[in-house]
Short mmCIF file of C-alpha atoms in Angstrom, two decimals:
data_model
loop_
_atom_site.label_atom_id
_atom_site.label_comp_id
_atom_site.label_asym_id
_atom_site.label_seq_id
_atom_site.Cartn_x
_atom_site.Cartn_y
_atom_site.Cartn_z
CA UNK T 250 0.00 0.00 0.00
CA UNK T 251 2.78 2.43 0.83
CA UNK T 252 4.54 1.89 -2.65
CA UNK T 253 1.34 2.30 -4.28
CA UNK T 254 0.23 5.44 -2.46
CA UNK T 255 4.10 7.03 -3.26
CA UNK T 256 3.36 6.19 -6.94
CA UNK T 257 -0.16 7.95 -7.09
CA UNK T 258 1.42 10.99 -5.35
CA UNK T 259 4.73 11.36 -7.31
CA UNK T 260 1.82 10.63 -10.68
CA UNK T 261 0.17 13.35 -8.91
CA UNK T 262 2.98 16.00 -8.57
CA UNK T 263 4.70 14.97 -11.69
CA UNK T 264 6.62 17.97 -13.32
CA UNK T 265 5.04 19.52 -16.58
CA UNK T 266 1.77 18.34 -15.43
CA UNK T 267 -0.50 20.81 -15.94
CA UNK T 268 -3.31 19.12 -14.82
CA UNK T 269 -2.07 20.04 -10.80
CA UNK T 270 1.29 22.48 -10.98
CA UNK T 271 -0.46 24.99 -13.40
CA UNK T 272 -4.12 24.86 -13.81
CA UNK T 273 -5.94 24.67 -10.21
CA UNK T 274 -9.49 24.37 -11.75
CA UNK T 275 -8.85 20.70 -13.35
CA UNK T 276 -7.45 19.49 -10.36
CA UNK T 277 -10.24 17.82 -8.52
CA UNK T 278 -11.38 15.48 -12.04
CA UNK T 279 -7.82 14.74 -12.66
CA UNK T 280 -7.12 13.83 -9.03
CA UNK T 281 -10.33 11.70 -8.57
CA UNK T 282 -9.40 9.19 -12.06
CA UNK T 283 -5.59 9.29 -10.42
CA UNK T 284 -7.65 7.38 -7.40
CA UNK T 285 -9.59 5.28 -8.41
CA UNK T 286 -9.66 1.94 -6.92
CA UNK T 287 -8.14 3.40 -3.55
CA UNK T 288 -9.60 2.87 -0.22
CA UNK T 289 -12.47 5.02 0.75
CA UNK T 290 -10.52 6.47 3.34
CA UNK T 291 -7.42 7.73 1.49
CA UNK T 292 -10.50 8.65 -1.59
CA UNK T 293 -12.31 11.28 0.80
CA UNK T 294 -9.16 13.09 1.61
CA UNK T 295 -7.64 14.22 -1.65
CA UNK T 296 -6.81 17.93 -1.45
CA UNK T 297 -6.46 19.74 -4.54
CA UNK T 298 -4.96 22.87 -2.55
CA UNK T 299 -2.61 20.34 -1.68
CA UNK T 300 -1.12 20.14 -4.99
CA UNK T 301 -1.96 16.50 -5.18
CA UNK T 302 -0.75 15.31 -1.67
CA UNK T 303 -2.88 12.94 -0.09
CA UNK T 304 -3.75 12.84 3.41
CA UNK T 305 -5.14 9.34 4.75
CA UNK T 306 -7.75 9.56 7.74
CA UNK T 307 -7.29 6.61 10.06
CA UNK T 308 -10.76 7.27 11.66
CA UNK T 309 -13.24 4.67 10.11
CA UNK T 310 -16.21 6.28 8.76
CA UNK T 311 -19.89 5.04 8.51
CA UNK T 312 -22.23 5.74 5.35
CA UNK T 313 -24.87 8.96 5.01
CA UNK T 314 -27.36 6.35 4.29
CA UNK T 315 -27.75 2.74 5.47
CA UNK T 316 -30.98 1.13 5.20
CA UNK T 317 -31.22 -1.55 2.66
CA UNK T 318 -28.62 -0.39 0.73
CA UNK T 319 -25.36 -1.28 -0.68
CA UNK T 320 -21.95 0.85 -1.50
CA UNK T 321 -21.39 1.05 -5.06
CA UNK T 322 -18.99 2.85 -7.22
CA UNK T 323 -19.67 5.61 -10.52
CA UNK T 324 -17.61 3.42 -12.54
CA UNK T 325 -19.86 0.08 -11.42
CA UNK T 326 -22.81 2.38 -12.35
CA UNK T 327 -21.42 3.40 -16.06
CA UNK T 328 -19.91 0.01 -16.77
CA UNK T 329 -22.25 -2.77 -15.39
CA UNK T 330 -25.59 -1.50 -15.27
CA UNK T 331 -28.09 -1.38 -17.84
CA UNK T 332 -29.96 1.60 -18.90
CA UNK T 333 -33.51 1.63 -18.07
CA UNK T 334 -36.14 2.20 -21.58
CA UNK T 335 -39.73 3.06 -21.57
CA UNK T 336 -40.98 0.05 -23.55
CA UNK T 337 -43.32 1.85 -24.95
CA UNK T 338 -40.82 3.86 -27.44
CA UNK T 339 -37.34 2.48 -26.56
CA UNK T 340 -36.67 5.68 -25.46
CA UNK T 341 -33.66 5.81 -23.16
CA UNK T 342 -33.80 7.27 -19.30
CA UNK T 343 -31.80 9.35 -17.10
CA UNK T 344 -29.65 6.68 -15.83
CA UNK T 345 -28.06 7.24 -12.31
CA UNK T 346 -24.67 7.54 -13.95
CA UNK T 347 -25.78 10.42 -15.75
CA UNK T 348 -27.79 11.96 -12.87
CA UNK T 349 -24.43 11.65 -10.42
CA UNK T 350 -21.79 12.92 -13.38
CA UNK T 351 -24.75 16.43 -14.16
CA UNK T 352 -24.53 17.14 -10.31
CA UNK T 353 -20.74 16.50 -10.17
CA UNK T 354 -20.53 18.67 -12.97
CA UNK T 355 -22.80 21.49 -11.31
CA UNK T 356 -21.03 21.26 -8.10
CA UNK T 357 -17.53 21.37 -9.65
CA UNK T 358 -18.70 24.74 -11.89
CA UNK T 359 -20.13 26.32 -8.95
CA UNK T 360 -17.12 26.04 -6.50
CA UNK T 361 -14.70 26.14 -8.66
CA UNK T 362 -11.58 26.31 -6.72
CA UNK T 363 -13.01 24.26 -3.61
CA UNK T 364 -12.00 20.43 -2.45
CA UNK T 365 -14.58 17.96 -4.06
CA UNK T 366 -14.59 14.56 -3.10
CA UNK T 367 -15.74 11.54 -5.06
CA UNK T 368 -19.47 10.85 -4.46
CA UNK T 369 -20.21 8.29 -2.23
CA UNK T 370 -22.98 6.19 -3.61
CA UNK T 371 -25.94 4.01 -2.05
CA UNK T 372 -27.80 1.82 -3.88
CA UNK T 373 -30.96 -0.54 -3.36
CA UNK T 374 -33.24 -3.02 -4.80
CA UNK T 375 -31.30 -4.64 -7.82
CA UNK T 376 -33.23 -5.51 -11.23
CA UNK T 377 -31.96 -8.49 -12.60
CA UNK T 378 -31.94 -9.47 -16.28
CA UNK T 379 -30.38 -11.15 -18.91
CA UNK T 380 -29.38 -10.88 -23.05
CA UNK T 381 -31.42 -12.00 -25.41
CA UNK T 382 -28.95 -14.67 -26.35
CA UNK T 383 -29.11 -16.23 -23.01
CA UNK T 384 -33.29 -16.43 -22.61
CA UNK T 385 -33.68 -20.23 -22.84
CA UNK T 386 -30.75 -21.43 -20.57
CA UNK T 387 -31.08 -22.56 -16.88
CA UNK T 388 -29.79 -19.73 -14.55
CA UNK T 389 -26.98 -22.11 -13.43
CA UNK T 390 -25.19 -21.79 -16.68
CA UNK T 391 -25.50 -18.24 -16.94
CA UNK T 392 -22.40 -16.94 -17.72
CA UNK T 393 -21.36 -13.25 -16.41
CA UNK T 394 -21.90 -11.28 -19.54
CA UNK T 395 -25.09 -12.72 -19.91
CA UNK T 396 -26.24 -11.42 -17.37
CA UNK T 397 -27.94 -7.62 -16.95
CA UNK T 398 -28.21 -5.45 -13.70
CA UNK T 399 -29.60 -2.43 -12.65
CA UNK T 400 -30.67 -0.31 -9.72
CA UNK T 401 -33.92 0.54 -8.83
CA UNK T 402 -32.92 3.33 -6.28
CA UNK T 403 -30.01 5.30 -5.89
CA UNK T 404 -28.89 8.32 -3.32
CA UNK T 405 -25.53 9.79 -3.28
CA UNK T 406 -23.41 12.41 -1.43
CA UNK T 407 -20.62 15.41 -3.10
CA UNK T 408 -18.85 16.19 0.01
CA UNK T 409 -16.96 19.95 -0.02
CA UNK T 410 -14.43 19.72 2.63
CA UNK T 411 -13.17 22.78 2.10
CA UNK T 412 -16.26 24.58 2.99
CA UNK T 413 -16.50 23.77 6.86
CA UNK T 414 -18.49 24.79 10.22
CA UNK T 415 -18.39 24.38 13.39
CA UNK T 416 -21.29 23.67 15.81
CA UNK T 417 -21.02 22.03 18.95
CA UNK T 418 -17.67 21.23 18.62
CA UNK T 419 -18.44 18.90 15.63
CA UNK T 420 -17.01 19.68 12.02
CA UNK T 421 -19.58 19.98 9.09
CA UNK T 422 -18.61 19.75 5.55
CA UNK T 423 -21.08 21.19 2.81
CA UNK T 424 -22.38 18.31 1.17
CA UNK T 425 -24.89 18.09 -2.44
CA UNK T 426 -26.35 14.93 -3.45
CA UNK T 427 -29.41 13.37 -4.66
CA UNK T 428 -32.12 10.36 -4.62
CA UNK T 429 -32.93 8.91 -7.83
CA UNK T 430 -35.70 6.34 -7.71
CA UNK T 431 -37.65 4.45 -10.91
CA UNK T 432 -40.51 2.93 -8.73
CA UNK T 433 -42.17 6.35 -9.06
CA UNK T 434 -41.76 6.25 -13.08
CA UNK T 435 -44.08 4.46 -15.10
CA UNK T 436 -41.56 2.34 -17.51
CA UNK T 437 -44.32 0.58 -19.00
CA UNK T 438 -45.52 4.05 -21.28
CA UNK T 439 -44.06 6.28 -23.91
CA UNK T 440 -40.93 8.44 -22.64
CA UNK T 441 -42.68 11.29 -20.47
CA UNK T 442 -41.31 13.80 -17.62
CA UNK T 443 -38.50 12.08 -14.98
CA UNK T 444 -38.14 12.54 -11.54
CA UNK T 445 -35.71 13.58 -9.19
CA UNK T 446 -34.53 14.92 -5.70
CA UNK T 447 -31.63 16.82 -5.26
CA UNK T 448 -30.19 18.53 -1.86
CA UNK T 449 -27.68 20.70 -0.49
CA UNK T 450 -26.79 21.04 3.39
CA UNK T 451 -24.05 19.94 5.66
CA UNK T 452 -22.76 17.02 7.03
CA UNK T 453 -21.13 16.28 10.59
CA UNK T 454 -18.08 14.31 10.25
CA UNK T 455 -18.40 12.54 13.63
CA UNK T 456 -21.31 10.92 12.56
CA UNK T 457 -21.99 11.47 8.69
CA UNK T 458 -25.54 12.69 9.67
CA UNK T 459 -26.78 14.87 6.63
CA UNK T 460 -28.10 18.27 8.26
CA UNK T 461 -30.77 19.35 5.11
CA UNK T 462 -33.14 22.46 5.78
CA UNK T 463 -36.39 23.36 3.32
CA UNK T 464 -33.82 25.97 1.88
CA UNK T 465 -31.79 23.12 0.30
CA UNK T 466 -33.89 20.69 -1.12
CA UNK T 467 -35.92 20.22 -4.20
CA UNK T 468 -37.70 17.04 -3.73
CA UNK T 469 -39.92 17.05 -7.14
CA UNK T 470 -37.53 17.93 -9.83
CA UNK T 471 -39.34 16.99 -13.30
CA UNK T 472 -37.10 17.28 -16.75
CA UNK T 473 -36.84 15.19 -19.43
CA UNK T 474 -33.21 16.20 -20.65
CA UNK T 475 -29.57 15.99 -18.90
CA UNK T 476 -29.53 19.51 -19.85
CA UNK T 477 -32.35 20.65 -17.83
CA UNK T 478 -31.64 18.29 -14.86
CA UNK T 479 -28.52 20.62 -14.66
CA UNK T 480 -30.24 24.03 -14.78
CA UNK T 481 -32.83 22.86 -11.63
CA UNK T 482 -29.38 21.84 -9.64
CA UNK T 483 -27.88 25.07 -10.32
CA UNK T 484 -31.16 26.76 -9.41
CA UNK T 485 -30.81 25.12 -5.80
CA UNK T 486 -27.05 25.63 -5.21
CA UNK T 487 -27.90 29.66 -6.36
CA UNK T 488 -31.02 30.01 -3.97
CA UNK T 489 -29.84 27.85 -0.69
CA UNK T 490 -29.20 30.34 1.96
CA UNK T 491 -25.91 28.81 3.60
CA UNK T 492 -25.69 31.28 6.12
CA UNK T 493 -29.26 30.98 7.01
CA UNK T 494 -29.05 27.46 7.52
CA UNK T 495 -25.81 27.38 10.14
CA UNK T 496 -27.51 30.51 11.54
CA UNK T 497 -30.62 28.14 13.12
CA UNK T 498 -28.23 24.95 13.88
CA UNK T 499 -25.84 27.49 15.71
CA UNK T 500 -28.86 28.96 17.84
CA UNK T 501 -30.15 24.89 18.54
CA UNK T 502 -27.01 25.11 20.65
CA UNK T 503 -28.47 27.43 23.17
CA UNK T 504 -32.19 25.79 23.64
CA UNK T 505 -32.24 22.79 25.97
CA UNK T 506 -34.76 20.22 26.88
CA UNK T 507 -35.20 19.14 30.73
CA UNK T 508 -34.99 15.11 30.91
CA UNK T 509 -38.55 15.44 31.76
CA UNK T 510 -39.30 17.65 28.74
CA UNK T 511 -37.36 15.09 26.60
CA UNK T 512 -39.83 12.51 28.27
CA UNK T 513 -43.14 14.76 27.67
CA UNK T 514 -41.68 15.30 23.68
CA UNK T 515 -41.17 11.30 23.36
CA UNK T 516 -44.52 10.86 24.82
CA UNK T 517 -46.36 13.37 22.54
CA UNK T 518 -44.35 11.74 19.70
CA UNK T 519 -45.77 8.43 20.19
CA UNK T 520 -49.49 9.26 20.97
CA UNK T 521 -49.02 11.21 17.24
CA UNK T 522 -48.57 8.06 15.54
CA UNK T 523 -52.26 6.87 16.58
CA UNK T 524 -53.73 10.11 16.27
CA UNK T 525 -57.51 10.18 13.82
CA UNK T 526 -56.40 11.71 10.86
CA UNK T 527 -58.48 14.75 11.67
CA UNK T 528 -56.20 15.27 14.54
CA UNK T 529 -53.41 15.09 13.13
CA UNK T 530 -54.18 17.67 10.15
CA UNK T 531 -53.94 20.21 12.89
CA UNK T 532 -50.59 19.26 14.20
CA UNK T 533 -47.11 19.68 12.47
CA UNK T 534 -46.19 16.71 10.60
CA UNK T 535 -44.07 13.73 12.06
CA UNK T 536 -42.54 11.46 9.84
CA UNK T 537 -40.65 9.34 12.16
CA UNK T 538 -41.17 5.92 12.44
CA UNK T 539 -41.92 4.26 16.15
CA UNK T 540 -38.54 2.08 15.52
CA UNK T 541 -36.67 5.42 14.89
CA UNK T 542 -38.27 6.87 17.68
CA UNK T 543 -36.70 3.92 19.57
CA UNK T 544 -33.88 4.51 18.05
CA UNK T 545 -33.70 7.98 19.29
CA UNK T 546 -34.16 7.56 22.83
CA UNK T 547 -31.76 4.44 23.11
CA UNK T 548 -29.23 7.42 22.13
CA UNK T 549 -30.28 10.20 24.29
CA UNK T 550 -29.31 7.46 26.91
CA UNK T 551 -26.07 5.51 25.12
CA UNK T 552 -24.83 7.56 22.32
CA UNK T 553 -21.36 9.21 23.33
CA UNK T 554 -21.27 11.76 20.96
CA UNK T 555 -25.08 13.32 21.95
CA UNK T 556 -26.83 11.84 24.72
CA UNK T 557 -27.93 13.59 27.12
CA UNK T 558 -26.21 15.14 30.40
CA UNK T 559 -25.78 13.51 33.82
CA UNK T 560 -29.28 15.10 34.76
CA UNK T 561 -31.03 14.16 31.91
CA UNK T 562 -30.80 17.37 29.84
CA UNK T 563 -29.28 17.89 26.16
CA UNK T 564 -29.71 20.77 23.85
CA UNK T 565 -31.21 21.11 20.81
CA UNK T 566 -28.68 20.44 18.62
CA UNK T 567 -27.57 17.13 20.14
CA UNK T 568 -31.34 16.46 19.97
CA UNK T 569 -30.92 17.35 16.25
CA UNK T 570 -28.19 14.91 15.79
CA UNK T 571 -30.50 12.10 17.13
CA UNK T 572 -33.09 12.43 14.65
CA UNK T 573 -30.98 12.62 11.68
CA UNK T 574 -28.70 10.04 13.25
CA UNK T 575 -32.07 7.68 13.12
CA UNK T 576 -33.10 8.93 9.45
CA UNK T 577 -29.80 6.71 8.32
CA UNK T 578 -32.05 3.76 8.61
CA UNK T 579 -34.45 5.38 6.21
CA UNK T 580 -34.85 3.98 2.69
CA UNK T 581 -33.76 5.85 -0.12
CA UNK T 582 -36.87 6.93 -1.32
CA UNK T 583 -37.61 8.74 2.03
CA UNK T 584 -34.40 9.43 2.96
CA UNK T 585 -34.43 13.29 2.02
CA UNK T 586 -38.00 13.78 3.06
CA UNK T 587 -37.09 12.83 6.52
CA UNK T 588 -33.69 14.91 6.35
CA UNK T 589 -36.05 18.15 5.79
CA UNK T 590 -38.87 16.53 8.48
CA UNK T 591 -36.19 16.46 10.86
CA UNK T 592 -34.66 20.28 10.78
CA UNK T 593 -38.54 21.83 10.56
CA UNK T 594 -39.38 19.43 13.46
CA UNK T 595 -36.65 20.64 16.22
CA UNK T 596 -36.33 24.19 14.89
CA UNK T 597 -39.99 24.11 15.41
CA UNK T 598 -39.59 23.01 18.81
CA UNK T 599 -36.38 25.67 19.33
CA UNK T 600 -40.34 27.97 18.41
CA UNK T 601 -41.99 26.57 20.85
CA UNK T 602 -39.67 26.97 23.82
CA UNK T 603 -39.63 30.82 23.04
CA UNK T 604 -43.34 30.56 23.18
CA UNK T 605 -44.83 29.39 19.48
CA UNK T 606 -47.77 27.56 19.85
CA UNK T 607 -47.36 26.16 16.02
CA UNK T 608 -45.17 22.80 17.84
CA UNK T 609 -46.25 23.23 21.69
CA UNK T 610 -48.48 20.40 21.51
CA UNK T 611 -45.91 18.41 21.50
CA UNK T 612 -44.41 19.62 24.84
CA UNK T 613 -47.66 20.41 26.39
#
């Protein structure tokens, strides 16, 4: 590994190479091909201001996402999976290849200059088929070539570790990615409008929990070109209000919850769950799950990073960290729904300490 890692970075540093020495903007594309195939690890800590040297990060880290999903790579994406049609016309879609490369592409024109990483990719529920060559044969002799695959979901991260902040003494990277799913599309008709969510926010390093407000999401992108895909991701990384954002995680830091608040919140939290629809209309939404709720209180009382003090109280930004630390074991397809649910449900309750009634039901 050592030889191999002195190889990439002498390749890296190489004199005459304009690709680092002399032309800043290429470096990030021409560093991430110069890596491929490395461990994750030494991957997420290429540093183009570096001029190519590469740092390795001993710490291990866990996925944005983990539900159901697997780890895959772009290359696995553009070389081994299939490309979805609607059978109707044989018109080609939006693969997830060409979804990750437009937002890589956006988020490399738009900080230009800044430390991109290679997107980490999550995908789920694999589609299995074969050529035509090989219909008739038992699927014991199929051989690998004969063999087709794609993805029904996908989600993936862009982490910007240049761009950091600072809140509760945990580092947060900016962060774009997006959730590509075909069980909304109708495959089975003539090519028509495709779907898409895309997001911008931050995400804490201890933990890889993605912080995503309102401001930074676009769950219901519709387009049916590459071309306009990119103009709707540029429209989000122009109108998300960064400072905004940290601005209302910062101030979480200050607004604490009594052990017995905590309790009344968990209560409320349940009895919402069983709540006559009517009811419920008149109460801010809760998309949590009763096993992430379990999940949440099992780390107010174990986690080390944010549990909760001696006597029972934590503030609102650890209490932050629990619910997006329980999203992780949300499915792709309402993974980024739950990211927003999340940051409107404790900044609403950061309200309702200072007296909103909009959230107070839930710590009446």
């Amino acid at each position: 590994m050592e030889m191999e890692l002195q190889t990439i970075t002498q390749d890296l540093n190489r004199p005459g190479d304009k690709g680092i020495e002399d032309s800043f903007e290429t470096a990030p594309s021409f560093m991430k091909s110069k890596a491929e195939g490395l461990p994750v690890e030494i991957i997420n800590n290429l540093s183009p201001a570096g001029l190519g040297r590469l740092y390795i990060n001993p710490k291990n880290t866990s996925p944005f996402i983990e539900a159901n999903c697997e780890s895959v790579s772009i290359n696995h994406l553009r070389d081994e999976c299939v490309t979805p049609v609607f059978t109707k016309c044989n018109s080609v879609t939006i693969s997830h290849y060409d979804f990750i490369e437009a937002t890589d592409d956006c988020v490399s024109d738009f900080y230009k200059g800044e430390t991109i990483l290679t997107p980490e990719i999550r995908v789920s529920h694999k589609i299995l088929g074969r050529i035509q060559e090989a219909l008739k044969k038992p699927k014991s002799e199929l051989l690998p070539h004969e063999e087709t695959i794609f993805w029904e979901r996908a989600a993936f991260a862009i982490e910007i570790p240049s761009i950091t902040m600072e809140i509760g003494g945990n580092t947060l990277s900016l962060v774009v990615g997006g959730v590509r799913t075909f069980n909304n599309q109708n495959l089975y008709s003539k090519k028509t409008v495709e779907r898409f969510k895309v997001f911008t926010g931050f995400i804490n390093q201890i933990c890889t929990n993605c912080c995503v407000s309102t401001n930074g999401l676009l769950v219901d992108i519709r387009v049916v070109s590459v071309e306009e895909l990119k103009s709707q991701i540029f429209q989000l990384l122009n109108s998300y209000d960064m400072n905004s954002h940290v601005r209302v995680m910062k101030n979480l830091e200050n607004q604490h919850l009594s052990q017995s608040q905590f309790c009344q919140l968990i209560g409320r939290i349940r009895l919402y769950q069983h709540l006559p629809k009517e009811t419920k209309l008149t109460i801010p939404e809760l998309l949590f799950t009763d096993s992430q709720i379990n999940a949440i209180v099992k780390a107010y009382m174990e986690d080390d990073n944010f549990k909760g003090k001696n006597n029972g109280d934590i503030n609102l930004w650890k209490m932050y960290n629990l619910f997006t630390g329980a999203n992780k074991s949300s499915y792709i397809d309402s993974f980024l729904e739950r990211s927003e649910n999340a940051f409107n449900f404790i900044y609403g309750i950061s309200k309702a300490i200072d007296g909103d009634k909009t959230y107070r039901w839930f710590l009446s």
